[in-house]
Amino acid sequence: MEIRMTRLKLMLAAGAATTMLATGAASAATHGNRAALKDLPTYSGTVAHFTITPRGAIDGMILSNGTEILFPPYLSTEIAYAVKQGDQVTVRGLKAAGEPVIRGVTINDATSHQRVVDNGPPAGFGPHHHDRATRMMADGKVAQVLYDPGGRRNGLLLENGTVLHLPPPEFGNQKIAALLKPGATVAAVGAGTANALGKAVMVRAIGPSFDALTRIAPPHRPHRFQPRGPMAGPGAWHHAEWQPRPSQPAPAK
């Protein structure tokens, strides 16, 4: 299936790909030019895992080479129909400078022959469109660190496929720093969802085991996402709940 690209997303796609990668910015030079999609670099690989939000929506995928591809949760249903684990995909998008994370704009699935294009959120889209988060526990060995579109660390993928969401400031918390890296064994409690796509937990306490947990400060939830970092710009939607309010400092450790 192919979705026509909106004016907003064409603004995101416009400009030379080499310039966007060099500066790490999702800048837009023109709009209204469908050919601008061709300027975006492509990334190909096999889908190894999906990542989901604590409410159960797909918000990305991990390729077999470890590359993380991010998509907005409002594409969750389309991605679920078009892409399966093990499929070969080609993604066009923008890469965060210095980190293996790409903000995807289009997906072409060579197995299903389906195409998904980010057309912006549908009218009325919101958290109520997905499952309600409930209290959950998760444990396992860390496979890799996850990132937001700006290249900030904001989660962990466990070897069993579970996604642990954490506020980016917690990656500077020395009390838990040893746990937030590949190979570490972790246990976490928080609020989340488990469904056919996987399991995700918004972490409220984490430790090497369930009897040795360290509480972490909950993130502020702004009224609007204010993107920051090298990939700020139209479509910088991912994990908005982890952004501190501009008028308040990040929680003290």
C-alpha positions in Angstrom: 0.0 0.0 0.0 1.3 3.5 -0.8 0.2 6.6 1.1 0.6 10.0 -0.6 3.2 12.2 1.2 1.9 15.4 2.7 3.4 18.8 2.3 4.8 18.6 5.9 6.7 15.4 5.2 8.0 16.7 1.9 9.5 19.6 3.8 11.3 17.0 6.0 12.5 15.1 3.0 13.7 18.0 0.9 17.4 19.0 0.5 20.5 17.0 -0.3 21.0 13.8 1.7 24.7 14.5 2.1 24.0 17.8 3.7 21.5 16.4 6.1 23.8 13.7 7.2 26.8 16.0 7.6 24.9 18.4 9.8 22.6 15.8 11.4 19.7 18.2 10.9 16.3 17.4 9.5 16.2 20.6 7.6 13.9 21.4 4.7 14.8 23.5 1.6 11.7 23.1 -0.5 8.3 21.5 -0.5 5.8 20.2 -3.0 8.4 18.1 -4.8 7.7 14.4 -4.6 11.1 13.6 -6.1 12.7 14.9 -2.9 12.2 11.5 -1.4 14.9 10.2 -3.7 17.3 12.5 -1.8 16.9 10.6 1.4 19.5 7.8 2.0 18.3 4.2 2.0 19.0 1.5 4.6 18.3 -2.2 4.0 18.3 -5.3 6.1 16.3 -8.0 7.7 13.7 -7.2 10.4 14.9 -8.9 13.7 12.6 -7.2 16.2 9.8 -4.6 16.5 10.0 -2.0 19.2 6.7 -1.0 20.8 5.5 1.8 23.1 4.3 1.1 26.7 0.8 1.3 25.2 1.5 -1.4 22.7 2.0 0.5 19.4 4.8 -0.2 17.0 7.3 2.7 17.1 10.2 1.1 15.3 12.1 -1.9 14.3 15.6 -3.4 14.8 17.4 -4.8 11.8 19.6 -7.9 12.1 22.7 -5.7 11.9 21.5 -3.8 15.0 20.4 -0.6 13.2 17.3 0.9 14.9 14.6 2.4 12.6 12.1 4.7 14.3 8.6 5.4 13.1 5.7 7.3 14.7 3.1 5.2 16.6 0.3 6.3 14.3 1.8 4.1 11.6 1.6 1.0 13.9 -1.3 -0.7 12.1 0.0 -0.1 8.6 3.5 -1.5 9.6 1.9 -4.5 11.3 0.1 -5.4 8.1 3.0 -4.7 5.8 6.0 -5.9 7.6 6.8 -9.1 9.5 9.9 -10.3 11.5 12.3 -11.9 9.0 11.2 -9.7 6.1 13.8 -7.8 3.9 13.1 -4.1 4.0 14.5 -0.9 2.5 13.9 2.3 4.5 14.4 5.9 3.5 15.1 8.3 6.3 17.5 10.4 8.3 20.3 9.1 10.5 21.2 10.6 13.8 24.9 11.8 13.8 27.1 9.2 15.4 24.5 6.7 16.4 22.9 3.7 14.7 19.4 5.1 14.6 17.3 6.3 11.7 14.1 8.3 11.6 12.2 6.4 8.9 10.0 8.1 6.3 9.2 5.2 4.0 9.4 1.4 4.2 9.5 -0.9 1.3 9.0 -4.6 2.2 10.5 -6.9 -0.4 8.7 -9.9 1.0 5.1 -8.6 1.2 5.7 -6.0 -1.6 4.0 -3.4 0.6 5.0 0.2 1.0 4.4 2.5 4.0 4.9 6.2 3.8 4.6 8.6 6.8 1.7 10.8 5.9 1.4 12.5 9.3 -1.0 11.6 12.1 -4.6 11.0 11.3 -7.2 13.4 12.7 -7.9 12.7 16.3 -5.0 10.3 16.8 -3.9 10.0 20.5 -2.9 7.5 23.2 -6.5 6.3 23.4 -5.9 4.5 20.1 -3.7 1.9 21.8 -3.8 -0.3 24.8 -3.8 1.0 28.4 -0.5 0.6 30.2 -0.7 -1.7 33.3 1.8 -2.6 36.0 4.4 -4.9 34.6 7.7 -6.6 35.5 10.4 -7.7 33.1 13.9 -9.1 33.3 16.6 -10.4 31.0 20.0 -9.6 29.5 20.5 -6.3 27.6 21.0 -6.9 23.8 21.4 -3.2 22.8 20.7 0.4 23.8 17.9 2.2 22.1 17.8 5.8 21.0 15.4 8.7 20.2 15.6 10.5 16.8 18.1 13.0 18.3 20.5 10.2 19.1 19.9 10.3 22.9 19.7 7.0 24.7 16.2 6.3 25.9 15.7 2.6 26.3 17.0 -1.0 26.3 16.2 -4.0 24.1 16.5 -7.2 26.0 17.6 -10.5 24.3 14.1 -11.8 24.8 12.7 -8.9 22.8 11.3 -6.8 25.7 11.7 -3.1 25.3 12.5 -1.0 28.5 11.8 2.7 28.1 13.7 5.1 30.3 14.1 8.9 30.5 17.3 9.9 28.7 18.7 11.6 31.8 18.8 8.3 33.6 21.6 7.1 31.4 23.8 9.6 33.3 22.7 8.2 36.7 25.8 6.5 38.2 23.6 4.4 40.5 22.4 2.4 37.5 24.9 3.1 34.8 26.4 -0.4 34.9 23.0 -1.9 34.1 22.3 0.3 31.0 24.7 -1.4 28.6 24.8 -4.6 26.5 25.4 -7.8 28.4 24.1 -6.5 31.7 21.4 -8.6 33.4 18.5 -6.3 34.5 15.1 -6.5 36.3 12.6 -3.7 36.0 9.1 -2.8 37.1 6.8 -0.1 35.7 3.8 0.3 33.5 3.5 -1.3 30.1 1.9 -3.7 27.7 2.4 -7.2 26.3 0.8 -8.2 23.0 1.5 -10.2 19.9 4.1 -7.7 18.8 6.1 -7.8 22.0 6.4 -6.4 25.5 7.3 -2.9 26.6 7.7 -1.4 30.0 8.0 2.3 31.0 10.5 1.7 33.8 10.0 3.1 37.3 12.5 1.0 39.1 15.5 -1.1 37.8 18.2 -3.2 39.2 20.3 -6.4 38.8 17.4 -8.4 40.3 13.9 -7.8 41.6 15.1 -7.7 45.2 17.7 -5.0 44.5 15.8 -2.3 42.6 16.6 1.4 42.3 13.7 3.8 41.8 14.1 6.4 39.0 12.4 9.7 38.7 9.3 9.8 36.5 9.6 12.0 33.4 7.6 15.2 33.0 4.9 14.9 30.3 4.7 18.2 28.3 1.6 19.3 26.6 3.4 19.4 23.3 6.6 17.6 22.1 9.4 20.1 21.8 12.1 18.3 19.8 15.7 18.9 20.5 19.0 17.7 19.2 20.5 17.1 15.8 17.3 15.6 14.3 14.8 18.2 15.6 12.3 19.3 13.0 9.1 18.2 11.4 8.2 14.7 12.4 10.4 14.6 15.5 7.7 12.7 17.4 9.4 9.8 19.0 9.1 9.3 22.8 7.8 12.8 23.5 6.8 11.7 27.0 10.4 11.7 28.0 11.1 15.4 27.4 11.3 17.6 30.5 9.2 20.8 30.5 11.2 23.7 29.3 10.3 25.7 32.5 11.5 23.0 34.9 14.9 21.3 35.4 15.3 17.6 34.8 14.6 15.6 38.0 17.4 15.5 40.5 19.3 12.2 41.0 
